Structure formats: structure tokens, C-alpha cells
Amino acid sequence: MAIVEKVIEAPPQQVFDVLADGWTYSDWVVGTAHMRDVDDAWPRVGTQLHHRAGPWPFSLQDASTVLACEPPRRLVLRAGLWPAGEAIVSFTLEPVGDGATRVRLGEDFAAGPLRWIRNKANDLVLHLRNRETLNRLSDIATRQKG
């Protein structure tokens, strides 16, 4: 599993509030081009985000499903991108000092062709993508301060 972490200068609930707003995912998840719909009870276990990923006109429609949700500490998703496959994505939030949060983003391919073609180059791209994803999450979470 590829794991990236970042300390965000916002308390865990404030960071989790961004994770809990499914409509913002295309703003901070690198590769998500458009949010088509968000289930009303998001992020309750079993609910879904309906998205497009990749550049137009080659973008793919799929959905991501909540596997675990423990506000404001943890969110685990099964992110679909068929026919390429699906990944298990986990966000773990831990308070750090006064008003900051260490966010760990873990991602591992769970099914499909992407699971079988893993190599060091793919791992590097995934690491860089997830680092940028956390940078964008940080920008949104810290902008919501006050």
C-alpha cells in the first residue's frame, strides 16, 4: 500500500468536514474531473460518490463507495475506475499539537488490470499524485478556518 502523509494546519474536524463534502472531491482529488452525484447520506457506510475521472473526452464514469467512516478520524473508500480497476483508499486523521492534523492517505489497487501491472514507476506516479491530493485538501481545509 502506498502511504503519503501531511500535517495540515487545521483541526481534525475541519479536515474531516472537507472529506464529508462529496461535492468537493473534484476540487482536491487529482484525476477526478467531475462530480456527477453524491448520495444524500454521504459519507455513511455504503453511500457513493458518482464521478468522472481522467481527461475529456476519455474520462470514465464510475463511483466510489464508503467502506468505513469514523468521524473525524477515518474514512475508507473503494474507488472505482473500471475498466482499469478499483482501489482501496484510506484517510486517517490524527490531532497534532494545537489545531493541526496529520493526514495519512493510503491507496492500494484492489481489483482489475492496475492491480497486476504494479511497478516502481507506477508507485512513484501514485505517490506524487497522492502528495498533490493532500496539498489540495490542505488548501481547502485551511481556507475554511474562522
Coordinates of C-alpha atoms in Angstrom, one line a residue, residues 16-29 32 34-44 47-51 64 66 75 77:
F16 CA -12.9 15.8 8.0
D17 CA -15.6 18.3 7.0
V18 CA -13.9 18.5 3.6
L19 CA -13.8 14.7 3.3
A20 CA -17.5 14.7 4.3
D21 CA -18.5 17.1 1.5
G22 CA -18.6 14.8 -1.5
W23 CA -19.2 17.7 -4.0
T24 CA -15.7 19.0 -3.3
Y25 CA -13.8 15.8 -4.4
S26 CA -13.2 17.0 -7.9
D27 CA -11.5 20.1 -6.4
W28 CA -8.9 18.2 -4.5
V29 CA -8.6 14.6 -5.7
T32 CA -11.3 13.3 -10.6
H34 CA -16.3 16.0 -12.4
M35 CA -18.7 15.0 -9.6
R36 CA -21.9 13.7 -11.2
D37 CA -23.8 13.0 -8.0
V38 CA -23.3 12.4 -4.3
D39 CA -25.6 10.1 -2.3
D40 CA -27.7 12.1 0.3
A41 CA -26.3 10.3 3.3
W42 CA -22.6 10.6 2.3
P43 CA -20.2 9.6 3.9
R44 CA -22.2 6.9 5.7
T47 CA -23.0 5.5 0.2
Q48 CA -21.4 6.6 -3.0
L49 CA -19.8 9.4 -4.9
H50 CA -20.5 9.3 -8.6
H51 CA -17.7 10.8 -10.6
S64 CA -16.6 5.4 -5.1
V66 CA -17.7 4.3 1.6
L75 CA -12.6 7.4 6.1
L77 CA -13.4 4.2 0.2

